[in-house]
XYZ file of C-alpha atoms in Angstrom:
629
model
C 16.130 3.802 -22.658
C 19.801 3.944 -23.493
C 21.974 1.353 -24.351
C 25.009 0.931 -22.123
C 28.571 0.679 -24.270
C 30.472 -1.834 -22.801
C 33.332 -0.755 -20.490
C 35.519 -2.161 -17.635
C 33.395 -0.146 -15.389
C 30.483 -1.983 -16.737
C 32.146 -4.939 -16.459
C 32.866 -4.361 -12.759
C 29.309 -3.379 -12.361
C 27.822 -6.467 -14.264
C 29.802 -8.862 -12.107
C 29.142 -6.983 -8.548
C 25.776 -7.482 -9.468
C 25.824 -11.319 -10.137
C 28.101 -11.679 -6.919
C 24.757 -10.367 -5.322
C 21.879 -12.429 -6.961
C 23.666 -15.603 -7.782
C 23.087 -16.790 -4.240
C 19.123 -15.536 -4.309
C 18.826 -17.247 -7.647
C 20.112 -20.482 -6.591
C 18.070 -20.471 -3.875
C 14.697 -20.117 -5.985
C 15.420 -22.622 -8.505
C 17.990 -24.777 -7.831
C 20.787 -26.229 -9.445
C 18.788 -26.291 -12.854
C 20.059 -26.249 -16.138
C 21.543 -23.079 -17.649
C 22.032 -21.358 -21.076
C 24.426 -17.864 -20.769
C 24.659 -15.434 -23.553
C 27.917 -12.690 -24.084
C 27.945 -9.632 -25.835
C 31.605 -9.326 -26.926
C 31.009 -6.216 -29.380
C 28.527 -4.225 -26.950
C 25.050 -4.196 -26.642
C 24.085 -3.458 -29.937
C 26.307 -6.360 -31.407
C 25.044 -10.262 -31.954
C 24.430 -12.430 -28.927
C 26.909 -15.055 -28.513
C 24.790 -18.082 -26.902
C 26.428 -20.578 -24.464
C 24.573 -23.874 -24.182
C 27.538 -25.918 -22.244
C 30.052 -26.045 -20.733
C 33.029 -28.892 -21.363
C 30.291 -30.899 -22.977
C 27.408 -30.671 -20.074
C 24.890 -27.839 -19.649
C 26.039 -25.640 -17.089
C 23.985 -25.894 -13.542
C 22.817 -23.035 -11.714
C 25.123 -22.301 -8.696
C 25.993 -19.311 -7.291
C 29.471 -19.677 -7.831
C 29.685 -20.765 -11.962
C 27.346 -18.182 -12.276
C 29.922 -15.304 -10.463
C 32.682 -17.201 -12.370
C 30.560 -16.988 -15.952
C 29.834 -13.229 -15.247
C 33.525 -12.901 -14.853
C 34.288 -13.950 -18.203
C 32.271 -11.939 -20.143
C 28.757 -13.736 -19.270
C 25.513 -11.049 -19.425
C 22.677 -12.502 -18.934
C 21.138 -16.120 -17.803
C 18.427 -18.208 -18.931
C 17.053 -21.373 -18.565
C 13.409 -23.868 -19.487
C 13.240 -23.689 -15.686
C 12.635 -27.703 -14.742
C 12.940 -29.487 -10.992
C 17.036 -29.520 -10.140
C 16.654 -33.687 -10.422
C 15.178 -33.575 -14.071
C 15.519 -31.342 -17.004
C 12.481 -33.124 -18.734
C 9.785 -32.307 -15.922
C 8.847 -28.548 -15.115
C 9.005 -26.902 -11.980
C 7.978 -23.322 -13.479
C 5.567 -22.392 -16.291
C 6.687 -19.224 -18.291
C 4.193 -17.422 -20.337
C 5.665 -14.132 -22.413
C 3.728 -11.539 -22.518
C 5.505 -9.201 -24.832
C 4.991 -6.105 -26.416
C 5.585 -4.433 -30.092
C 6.740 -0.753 -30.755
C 3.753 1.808 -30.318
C 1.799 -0.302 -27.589
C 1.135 0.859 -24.728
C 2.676 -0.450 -21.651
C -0.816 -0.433 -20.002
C -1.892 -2.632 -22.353
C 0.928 -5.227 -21.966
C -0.543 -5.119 -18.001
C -3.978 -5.246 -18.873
C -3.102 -8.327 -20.949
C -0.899 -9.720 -17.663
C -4.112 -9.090 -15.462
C -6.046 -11.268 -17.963
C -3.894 -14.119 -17.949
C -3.912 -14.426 -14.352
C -7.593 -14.237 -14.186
C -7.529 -17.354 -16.502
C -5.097 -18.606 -14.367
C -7.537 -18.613 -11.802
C -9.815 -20.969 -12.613
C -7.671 -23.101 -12.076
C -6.821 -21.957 -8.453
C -3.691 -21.254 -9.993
C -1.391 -18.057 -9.421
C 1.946 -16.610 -11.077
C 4.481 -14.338 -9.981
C 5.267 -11.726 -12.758
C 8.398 -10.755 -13.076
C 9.665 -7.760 -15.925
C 11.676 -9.407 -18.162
C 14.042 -6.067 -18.407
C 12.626 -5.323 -22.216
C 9.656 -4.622 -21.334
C 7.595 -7.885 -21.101
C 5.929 -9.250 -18.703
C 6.521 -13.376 -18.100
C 4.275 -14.573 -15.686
C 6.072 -17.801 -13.800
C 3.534 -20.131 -12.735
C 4.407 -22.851 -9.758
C 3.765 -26.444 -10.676
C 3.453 -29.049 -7.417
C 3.068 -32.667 -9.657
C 6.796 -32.014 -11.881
C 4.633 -32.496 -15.650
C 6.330 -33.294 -18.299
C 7.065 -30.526 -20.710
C 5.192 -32.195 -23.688
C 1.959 -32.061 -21.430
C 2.886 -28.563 -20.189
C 2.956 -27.359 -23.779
C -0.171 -28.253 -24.888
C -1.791 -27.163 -21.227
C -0.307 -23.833 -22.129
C -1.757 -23.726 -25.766
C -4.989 -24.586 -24.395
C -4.478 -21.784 -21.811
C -3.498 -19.166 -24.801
C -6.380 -20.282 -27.203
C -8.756 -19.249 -24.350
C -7.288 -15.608 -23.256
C -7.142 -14.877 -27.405
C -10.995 -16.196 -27.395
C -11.862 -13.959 -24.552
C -9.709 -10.745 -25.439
C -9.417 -11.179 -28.990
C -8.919 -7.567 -29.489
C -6.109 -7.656 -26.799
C -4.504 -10.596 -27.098
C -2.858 -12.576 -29.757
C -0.447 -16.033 -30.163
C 0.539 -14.724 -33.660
C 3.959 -13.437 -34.304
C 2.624 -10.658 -36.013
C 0.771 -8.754 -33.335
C 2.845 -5.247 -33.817
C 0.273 -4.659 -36.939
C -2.557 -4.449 -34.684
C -1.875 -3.358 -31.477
C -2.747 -6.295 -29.646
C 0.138 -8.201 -27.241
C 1.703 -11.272 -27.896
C 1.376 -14.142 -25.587
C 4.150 -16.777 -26.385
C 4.088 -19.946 -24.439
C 6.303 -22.356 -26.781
C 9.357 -21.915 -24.673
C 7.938 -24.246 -22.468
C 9.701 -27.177 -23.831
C 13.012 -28.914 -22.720
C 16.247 -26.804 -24.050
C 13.699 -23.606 -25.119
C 15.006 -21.442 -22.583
C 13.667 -17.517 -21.511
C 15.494 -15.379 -18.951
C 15.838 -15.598 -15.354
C 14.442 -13.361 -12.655
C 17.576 -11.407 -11.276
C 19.078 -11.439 -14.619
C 20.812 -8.575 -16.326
C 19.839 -7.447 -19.456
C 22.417 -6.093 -22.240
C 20.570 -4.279 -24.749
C 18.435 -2.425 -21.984
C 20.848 -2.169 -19.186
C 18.273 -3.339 -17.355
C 17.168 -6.130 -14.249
C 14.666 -8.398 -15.140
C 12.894 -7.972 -11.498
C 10.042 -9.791 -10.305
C 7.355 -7.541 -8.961
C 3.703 -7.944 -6.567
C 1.130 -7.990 -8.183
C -0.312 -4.596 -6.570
C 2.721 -2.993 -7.913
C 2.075 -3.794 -11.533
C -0.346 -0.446 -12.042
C 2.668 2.146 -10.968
C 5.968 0.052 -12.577
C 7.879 0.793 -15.078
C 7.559 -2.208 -17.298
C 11.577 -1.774 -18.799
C 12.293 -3.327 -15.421
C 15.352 -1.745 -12.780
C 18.672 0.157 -14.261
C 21.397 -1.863 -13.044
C 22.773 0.980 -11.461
C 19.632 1.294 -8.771
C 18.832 -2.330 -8.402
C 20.793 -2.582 -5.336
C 19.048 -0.179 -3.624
C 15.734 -1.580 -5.136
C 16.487 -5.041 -3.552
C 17.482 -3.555 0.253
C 13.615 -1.754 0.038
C 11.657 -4.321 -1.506
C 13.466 -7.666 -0.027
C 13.399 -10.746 -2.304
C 9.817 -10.538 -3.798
C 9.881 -14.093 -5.837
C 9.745 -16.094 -3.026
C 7.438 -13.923 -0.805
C 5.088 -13.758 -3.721
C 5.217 -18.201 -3.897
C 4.617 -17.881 -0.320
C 1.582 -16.089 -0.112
C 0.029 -19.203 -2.818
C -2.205 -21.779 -2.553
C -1.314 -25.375 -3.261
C -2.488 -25.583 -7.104
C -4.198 -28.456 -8.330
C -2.043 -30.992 -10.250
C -1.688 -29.854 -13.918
C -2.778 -33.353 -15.219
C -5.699 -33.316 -13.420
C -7.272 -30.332 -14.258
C -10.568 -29.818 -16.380
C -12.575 -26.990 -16.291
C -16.197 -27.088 -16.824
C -17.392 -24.079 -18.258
C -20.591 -22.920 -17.310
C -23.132 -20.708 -19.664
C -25.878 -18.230 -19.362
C -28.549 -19.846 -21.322
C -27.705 -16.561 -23.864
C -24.284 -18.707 -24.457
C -21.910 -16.013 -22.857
C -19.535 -17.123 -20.257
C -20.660 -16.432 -16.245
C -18.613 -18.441 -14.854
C -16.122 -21.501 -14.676
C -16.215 -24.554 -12.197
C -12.561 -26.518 -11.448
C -12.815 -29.995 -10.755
C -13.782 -29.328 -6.541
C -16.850 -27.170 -7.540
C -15.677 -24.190 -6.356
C -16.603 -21.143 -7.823
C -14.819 -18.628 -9.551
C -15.438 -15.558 -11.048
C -14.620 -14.118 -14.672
C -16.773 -10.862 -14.920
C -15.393 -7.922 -12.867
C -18.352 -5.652 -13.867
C -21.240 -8.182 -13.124
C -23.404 -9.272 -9.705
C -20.690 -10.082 -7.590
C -18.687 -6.823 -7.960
C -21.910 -5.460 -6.796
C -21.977 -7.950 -3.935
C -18.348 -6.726 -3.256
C -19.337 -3.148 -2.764
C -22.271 -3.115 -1.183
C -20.163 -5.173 1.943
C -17.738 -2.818 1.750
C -19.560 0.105 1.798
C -19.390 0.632 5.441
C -15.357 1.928 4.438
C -13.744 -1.100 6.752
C -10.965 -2.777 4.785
C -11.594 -6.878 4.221
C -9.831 -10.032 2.800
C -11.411 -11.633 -0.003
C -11.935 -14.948 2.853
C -13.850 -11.674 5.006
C -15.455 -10.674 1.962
C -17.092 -14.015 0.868
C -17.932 -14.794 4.931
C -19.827 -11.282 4.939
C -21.311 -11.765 1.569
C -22.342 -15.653 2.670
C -24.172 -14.188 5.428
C -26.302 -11.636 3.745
C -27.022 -13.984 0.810
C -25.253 -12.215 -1.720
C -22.593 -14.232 -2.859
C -22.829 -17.602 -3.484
C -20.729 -19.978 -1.257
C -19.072 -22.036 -3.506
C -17.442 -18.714 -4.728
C -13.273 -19.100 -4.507
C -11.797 -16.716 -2.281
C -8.050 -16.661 -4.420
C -10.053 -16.746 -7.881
C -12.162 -13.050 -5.870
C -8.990 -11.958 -5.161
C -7.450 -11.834 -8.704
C -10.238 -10.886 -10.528
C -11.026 -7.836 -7.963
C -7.323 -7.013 -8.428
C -7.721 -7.215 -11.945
C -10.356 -4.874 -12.253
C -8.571 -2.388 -10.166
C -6.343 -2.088 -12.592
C -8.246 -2.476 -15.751
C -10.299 0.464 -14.403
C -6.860 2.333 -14.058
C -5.271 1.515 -17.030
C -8.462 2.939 -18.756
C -8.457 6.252 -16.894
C -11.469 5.527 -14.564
C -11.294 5.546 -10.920
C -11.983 2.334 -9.893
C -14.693 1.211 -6.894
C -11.974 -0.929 -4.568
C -8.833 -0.399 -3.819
C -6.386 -2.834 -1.764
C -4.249 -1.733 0.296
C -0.726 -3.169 0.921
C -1.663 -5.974 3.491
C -4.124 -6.979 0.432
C -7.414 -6.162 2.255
C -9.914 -4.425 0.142
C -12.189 -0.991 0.899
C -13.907 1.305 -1.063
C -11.735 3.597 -2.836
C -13.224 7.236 -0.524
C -11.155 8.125 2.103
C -10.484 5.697 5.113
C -13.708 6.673 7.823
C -12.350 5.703 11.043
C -15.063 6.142 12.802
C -17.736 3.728 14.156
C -20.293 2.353 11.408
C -23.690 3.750 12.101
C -26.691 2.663 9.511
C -26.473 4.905 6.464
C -29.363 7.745 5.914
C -31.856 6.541 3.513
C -31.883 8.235 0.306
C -35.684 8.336 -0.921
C -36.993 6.698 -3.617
C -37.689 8.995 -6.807
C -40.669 10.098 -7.407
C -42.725 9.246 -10.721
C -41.672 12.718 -12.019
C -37.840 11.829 -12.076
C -38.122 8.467 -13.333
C -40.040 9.616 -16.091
C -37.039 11.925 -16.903
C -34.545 8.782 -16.431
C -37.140 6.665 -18.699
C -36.537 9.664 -21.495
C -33.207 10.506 -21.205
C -32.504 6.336 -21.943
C -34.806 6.414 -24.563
C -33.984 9.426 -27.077
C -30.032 8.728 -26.557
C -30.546 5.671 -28.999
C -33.237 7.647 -31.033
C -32.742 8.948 -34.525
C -33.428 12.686 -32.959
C -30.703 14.398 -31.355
C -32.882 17.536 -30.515
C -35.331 15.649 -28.495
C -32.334 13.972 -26.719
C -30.699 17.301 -26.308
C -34.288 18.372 -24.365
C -34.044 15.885 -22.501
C -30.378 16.480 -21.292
C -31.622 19.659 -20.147
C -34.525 18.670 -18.346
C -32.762 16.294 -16.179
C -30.071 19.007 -15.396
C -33.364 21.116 -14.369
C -34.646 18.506 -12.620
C -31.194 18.676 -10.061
C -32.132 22.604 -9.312
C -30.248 23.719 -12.110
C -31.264 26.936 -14.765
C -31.497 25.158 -17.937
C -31.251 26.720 -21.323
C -31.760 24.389 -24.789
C -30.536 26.028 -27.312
C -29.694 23.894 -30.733
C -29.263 24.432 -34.255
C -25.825 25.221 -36.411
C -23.573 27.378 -34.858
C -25.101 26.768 -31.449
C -24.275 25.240 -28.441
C -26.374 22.162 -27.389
C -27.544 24.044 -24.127
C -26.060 25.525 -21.068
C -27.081 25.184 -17.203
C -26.499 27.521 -14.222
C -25.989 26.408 -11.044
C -28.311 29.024 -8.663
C -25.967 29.051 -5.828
C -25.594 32.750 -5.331
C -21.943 33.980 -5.055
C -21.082 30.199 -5.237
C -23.133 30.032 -8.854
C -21.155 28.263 -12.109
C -22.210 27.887 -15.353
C -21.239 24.607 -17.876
C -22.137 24.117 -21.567
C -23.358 21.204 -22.812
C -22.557 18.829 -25.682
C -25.062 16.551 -26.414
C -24.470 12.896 -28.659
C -27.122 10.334 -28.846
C -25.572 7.264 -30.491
C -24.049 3.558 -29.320
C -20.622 4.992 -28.458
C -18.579 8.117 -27.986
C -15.094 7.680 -29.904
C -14.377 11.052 -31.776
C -11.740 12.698 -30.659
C -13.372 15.847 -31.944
C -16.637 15.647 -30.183
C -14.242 16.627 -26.876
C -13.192 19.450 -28.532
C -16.716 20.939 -29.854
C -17.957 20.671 -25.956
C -15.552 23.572 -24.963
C -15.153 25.812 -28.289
C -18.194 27.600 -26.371
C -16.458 28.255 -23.027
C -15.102 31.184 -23.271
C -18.290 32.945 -25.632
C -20.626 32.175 -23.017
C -18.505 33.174 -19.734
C -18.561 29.075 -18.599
C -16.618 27.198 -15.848
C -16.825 24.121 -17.123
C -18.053 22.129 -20.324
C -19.563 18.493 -20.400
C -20.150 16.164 -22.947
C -23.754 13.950 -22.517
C -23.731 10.281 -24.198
C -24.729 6.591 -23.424
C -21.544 5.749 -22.791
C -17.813 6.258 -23.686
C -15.573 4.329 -25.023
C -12.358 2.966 -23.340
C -9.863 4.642 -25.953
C -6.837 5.799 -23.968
C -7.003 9.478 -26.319
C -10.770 10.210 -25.291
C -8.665 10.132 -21.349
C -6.557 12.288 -22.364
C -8.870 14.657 -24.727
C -11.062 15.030 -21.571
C -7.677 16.846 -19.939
C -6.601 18.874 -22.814
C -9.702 20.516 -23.422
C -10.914 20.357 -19.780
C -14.468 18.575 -20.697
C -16.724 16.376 -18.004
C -17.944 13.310 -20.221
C -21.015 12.561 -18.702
C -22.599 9.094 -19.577
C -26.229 8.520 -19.289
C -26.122 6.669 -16.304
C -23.950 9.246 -14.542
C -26.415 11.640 -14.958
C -29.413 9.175 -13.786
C -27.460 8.433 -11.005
C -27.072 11.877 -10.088
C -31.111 11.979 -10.312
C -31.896 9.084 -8.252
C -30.005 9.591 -5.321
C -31.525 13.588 -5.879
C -27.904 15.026 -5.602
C -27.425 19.021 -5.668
C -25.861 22.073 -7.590
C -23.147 22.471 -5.025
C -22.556 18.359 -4.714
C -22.543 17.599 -8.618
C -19.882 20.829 -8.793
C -17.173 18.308 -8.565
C -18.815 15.782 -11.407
C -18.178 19.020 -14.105
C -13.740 18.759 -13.492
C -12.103 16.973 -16.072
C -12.332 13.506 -16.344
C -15.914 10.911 -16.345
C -18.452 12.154 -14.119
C -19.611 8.371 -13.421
C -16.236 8.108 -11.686
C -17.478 10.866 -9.110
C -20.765 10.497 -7.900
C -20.008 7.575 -5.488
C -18.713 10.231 -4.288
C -21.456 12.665 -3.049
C -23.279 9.477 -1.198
C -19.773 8.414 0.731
C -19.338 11.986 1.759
C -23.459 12.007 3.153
C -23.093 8.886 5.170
C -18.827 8.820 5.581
C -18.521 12.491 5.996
C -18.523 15.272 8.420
C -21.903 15.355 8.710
C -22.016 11.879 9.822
C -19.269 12.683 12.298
C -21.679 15.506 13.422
C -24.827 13.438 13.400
C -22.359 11.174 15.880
C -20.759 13.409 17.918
C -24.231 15.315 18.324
C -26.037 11.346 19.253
C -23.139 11.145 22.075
C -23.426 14.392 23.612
C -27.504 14.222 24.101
C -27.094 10.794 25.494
C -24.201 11.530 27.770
C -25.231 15.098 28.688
C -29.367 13.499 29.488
C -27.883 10.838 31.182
C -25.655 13.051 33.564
C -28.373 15.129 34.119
C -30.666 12.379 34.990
C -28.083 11.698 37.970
C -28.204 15.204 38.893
C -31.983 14.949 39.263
C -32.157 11.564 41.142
C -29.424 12.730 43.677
C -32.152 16.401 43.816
C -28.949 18.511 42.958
C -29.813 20.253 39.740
C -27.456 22.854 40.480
C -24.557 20.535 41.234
C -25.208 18.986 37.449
C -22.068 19.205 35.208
C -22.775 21.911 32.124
C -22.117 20.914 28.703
C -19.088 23.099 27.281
C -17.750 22.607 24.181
C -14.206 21.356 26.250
C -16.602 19.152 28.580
C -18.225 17.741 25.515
C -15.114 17.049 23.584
C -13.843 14.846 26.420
C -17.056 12.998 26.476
C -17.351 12.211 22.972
C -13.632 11.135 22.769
C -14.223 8.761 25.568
C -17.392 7.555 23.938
C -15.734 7.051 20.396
C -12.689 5.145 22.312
C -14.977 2.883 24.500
C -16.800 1.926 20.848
C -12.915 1.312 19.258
C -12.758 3.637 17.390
C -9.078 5.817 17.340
C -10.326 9.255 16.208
C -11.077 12.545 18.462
C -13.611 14.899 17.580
C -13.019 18.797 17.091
C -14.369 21.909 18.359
C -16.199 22.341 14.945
C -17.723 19.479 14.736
C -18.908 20.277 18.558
C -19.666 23.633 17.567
C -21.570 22.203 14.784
C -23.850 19.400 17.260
C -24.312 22.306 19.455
C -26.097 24.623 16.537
C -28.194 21.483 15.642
C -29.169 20.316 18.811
C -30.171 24.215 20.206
C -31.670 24.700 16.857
C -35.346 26.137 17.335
C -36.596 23.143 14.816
C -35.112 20.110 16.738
C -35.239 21.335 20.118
C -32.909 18.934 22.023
C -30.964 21.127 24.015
C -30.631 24.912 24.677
C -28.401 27.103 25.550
C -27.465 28.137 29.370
C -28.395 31.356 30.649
C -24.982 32.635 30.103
C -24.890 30.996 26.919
C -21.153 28.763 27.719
C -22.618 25.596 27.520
C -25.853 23.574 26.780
C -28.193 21.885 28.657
C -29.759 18.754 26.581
C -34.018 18.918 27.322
C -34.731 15.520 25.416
C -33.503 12.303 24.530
C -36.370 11.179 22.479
C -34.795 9.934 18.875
C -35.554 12.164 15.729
C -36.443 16.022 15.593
C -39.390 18.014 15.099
C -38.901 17.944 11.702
């Protein structure tokens, strides 16, 4: 980002911007202390730092701050104490900052950490972009500590996100060597001051702007140009105080002691604060499962609805914290982003939580059963796990292609140098496709050049599409973007058993060969069986038979069968709007999905309605549940 060179413009600028925030920034903190820096030869001179003023530290009001930005003041900072003492602390600040050639996501990942830790402590933070950058994450105290005890809370705090993340985290001052983030918490002392929310920054020309956390996935971490801020405060309101709003009371700071619970492996499950409750550290474990299963119905749901539904079907246990769920599901949302993965849940901006397929506003109805597989396909599973760890890549590669027969493909091992692994052809007619295959049994998939080797045989062998088959893939940001370059599906073992298990087709796996990880995908193919049109179909096609038999029923009892209304696609519409609106549900059918219930219902093989003699409506013959076949 460019600098800005300092000029009365500038100036103007700087000032017309503290004339707006001053007030806001009293508001959240007080009359605190303040330090104030000035940058008398431009932004890429020294800072000139102002600790007091006529022989006092200066206190934040609205107007020394206008006046201070009128003399050449840039930016303000402060330790952040209660207005009455400087020694006790109102706000916790822990830095999360960054070192050339990291990646902004991982600065977020690294925020999203933190405030899982935070957590188990029923604590919460407001992050606010410190206008470099960084990411400080101000955390609301409600017992005023003093800052000796908040220090060494806060090294404790850091200790435990570098023992958990080690290969994301770090409290040395070295990190840039590495790529890991540093987290710095030793400004939280009297007189160690960091910068304010609201406050301009010289060397970036940048806001340091506090954000929601749902927002932290899309931001630009560098923060707001000064020049836009304006405009970004009349959209977005005043966001630190909304975000303290929507908190919990935390638990006192000096009276906190988490008991850590173990597996009896040793590895961390789970923590318990000091009221029992709860809370969970492992996004990818039970309770995610839990999570998804109760949402799988596509209606959106608080982490309080989640836990009450999850209570109730004995799935998640009830001393689970319902602001410790809502973190760490927030947190893996975008963890799964950050890594190029489409994650399970998505929240939505009243923070409710659904599955993330498109919204089905239509009413739940029980989702079709997908059969068990047989002893044949298991076997395959059982193989496919079994030579991808083996010390023989050709009976792995066999196996790929044995499973991809097992789906209905046209499977064709092939091997050797020079050779591709295999290729399969989807026998869908006019709709047909071919993809290559790269097979590679191992632990982990990391080579950036075993993306490339999966499509060098595209264009040889006249194929759509080229995957890549391993246990699993790594969570390298390059292996996301290979996948795009060279157009490869990375297909991870599971994926593919997946795929098998639920005994998906050509035509529905078609979209698990685009780009990207195939696991990401085929949730997919069940949400569209029991989400999709056809269970709009199956619905609209269950209204009209019980409307249409019941109307004809009244026909019959008043002995005035010709009197009784005909089923038209326009006369069925109507009645399946009115039944979908009497269930609560705001949707309307169409005349293709009519259309559709008419074919199935008239169809020779179910037999629940036939046509009318001259064939403009249908006249339902039983209401009797199921088909003939």
């Amino acid at each position: 980002m460019q600098t800005m060179e300092p000029t009365a413009s500038l100036d103007d600028a700087v000032i017309s911007h503290y004339q707006l925030v001053a007030p806001i920034m009293e508001q959240l903190f007080g009359q605190i202390p303040i330090v104030w820096t000035a940058f008398p030869n431009g932004p890429n001179g020294p800072a000139y730092w102002h600790t007091e003023l006529y022989g006092h530290y200066t206190k934040l009001t609205a107007e020394h701050v206008v006046h201070l930005a009128s003399i050449g003041a840039r930016e303000f900072h402060s330790w952040s104490p209660i207005p009455e003492d400087p020694s006790r602390c109102r706000f916790i600040r822990l830095l999360i900052e960054q070192y050339p050639d990291i990646e902004p996501t991982r600065i977020k990942e690294a925020a999203l950490a933190v405030r899982s830790l935070l957590a188990e402590e029923g604590r919460e933070a407001v992050p606010v972009l410190d206008g470099r950058g960084n990411i400080a994450l101000f955390v609301p105290l409600s017992d005023a500590p003093a800052y000796d005890d908040v220090l060494q809370w806060c090294h404790g705090l850091a200790n435990r996100a570098v023992a958990q993340h080690p290969n994301l985290i770090s409290t040395a001052p070295n990190t840039h060597a590495d790529s890991r983030v540093h987290l710095h918490v030793s400004s939280n002392a009297e007189r160690r001051c960091s910068v304010l929310p609201y406050s301009y920054r010289e060397n970036s020309g940048c806001i340091s702007i506090p954000i929601h956390w749902t927002e932290l996935d899309a931001v630009d971490t560098r923060g707001i140009p000064l020049a836009s801020f304006p405009a970004h405060l009349k959209n977005h309101v005043e966001i630190f105080a909304a975000e303290l709003a929507t908190m919990p009371p935390a638990t006192p700071l000096r009276q906190c002691h988490a008991e850590v619970s173990k597996h009896a492996d040793g590895i961390e499950a789970y923590s318990k604060d000091t009221t029992g409750k709860r809370v969970w550290n492992n996004a990818k474990g039970a309770l995610l499962s839990a999570v998804v299963n109760i949402l799988s119905d596509g209606k959106p749901r608080t982490a309080d609805e989640i836990i009450a539904a999850g209570q109730a079907a004995k799935t998640i246990d009830p001393k689970t914290d319902a602001h410790a769920l809502y973190i760490d599901l927030t947190q893996n949302i975008a963890r799964e982003k950050g890594r190029g993965h489409k994650p399970l849940i998505v929240e939505d901006p009243d923070r409710r939580f659904r599955i993330n397929e498109p919204l089905d506003a239509w009413p739940a109805v029980p989702a079709s059963p997908t059969p068990a597989p047989s002893a044949k396909t298991q076997a395959v599973i059982a193989r496919l796990h079994s030579t991808s760890h083996g010390d023989d890549p050709t009976a792995f590669e066999v196996a790929v292609c044995d499973a991809f027969a097992a789906l209905g493909f046209l499977a064709n091992h092939m091997g050797g140098v020079g050779n591709p692994d295999g290729y399969i052809d989807a026998p869908l007619g006019v709709l047909g496709y071919r993809s290559m295959l790269e097979c590679k049994s191992g632990v982990d998939i990391q080579k950036d050049q075993m993306v490339f080797e999966a499509a060098k045989f595209r264009e040889a062998y006249g194929a759509q599409y080229c995957a890549i088959i391993g246990p699993q893939f790594g969570q390298r940001y390059d292996i996301v973007s290979e996948l795009q370059v060279h157009g490869v599906s990375a297909w991870s073992i599971d994926a593919l058993a997946m795929a098998l298990t639920i005994g998906a087709t050509p035509l529905e796996l078609r979209a698990l060969f685009e780009p990207g990880f195939a696991e990401d995908k085929v949730n997919d193919i069940l949400w569209a069986r029991n989400h999709g049109e056809p269970k709009r179909v199956r619905m609209v096609a269950g209204i009209i038979r019980s409307v249409g038999w019941a109307s004809q029923r009244a026909a019959a009892e008043s002995n005035s069968p010709t009197t009784a209304p005909l089923l038209t696609e326009d006369a069925a519409m109507m009645l399946v709007d009115q039944a979908l609106a009497a269930q609560g549900a705001h949707v309307n059918c169409t005349h293709e999905q009519v259309r559709a219930a008419f074919e199935w219902l008239t169809n020779p093989l179910v037999g629940r309605a036939t046509w009318a003699a001259d064939a403009t409506g249908i006249v339902v013959t039983s209401n009797i549940q199921g088909g003939r076949i």
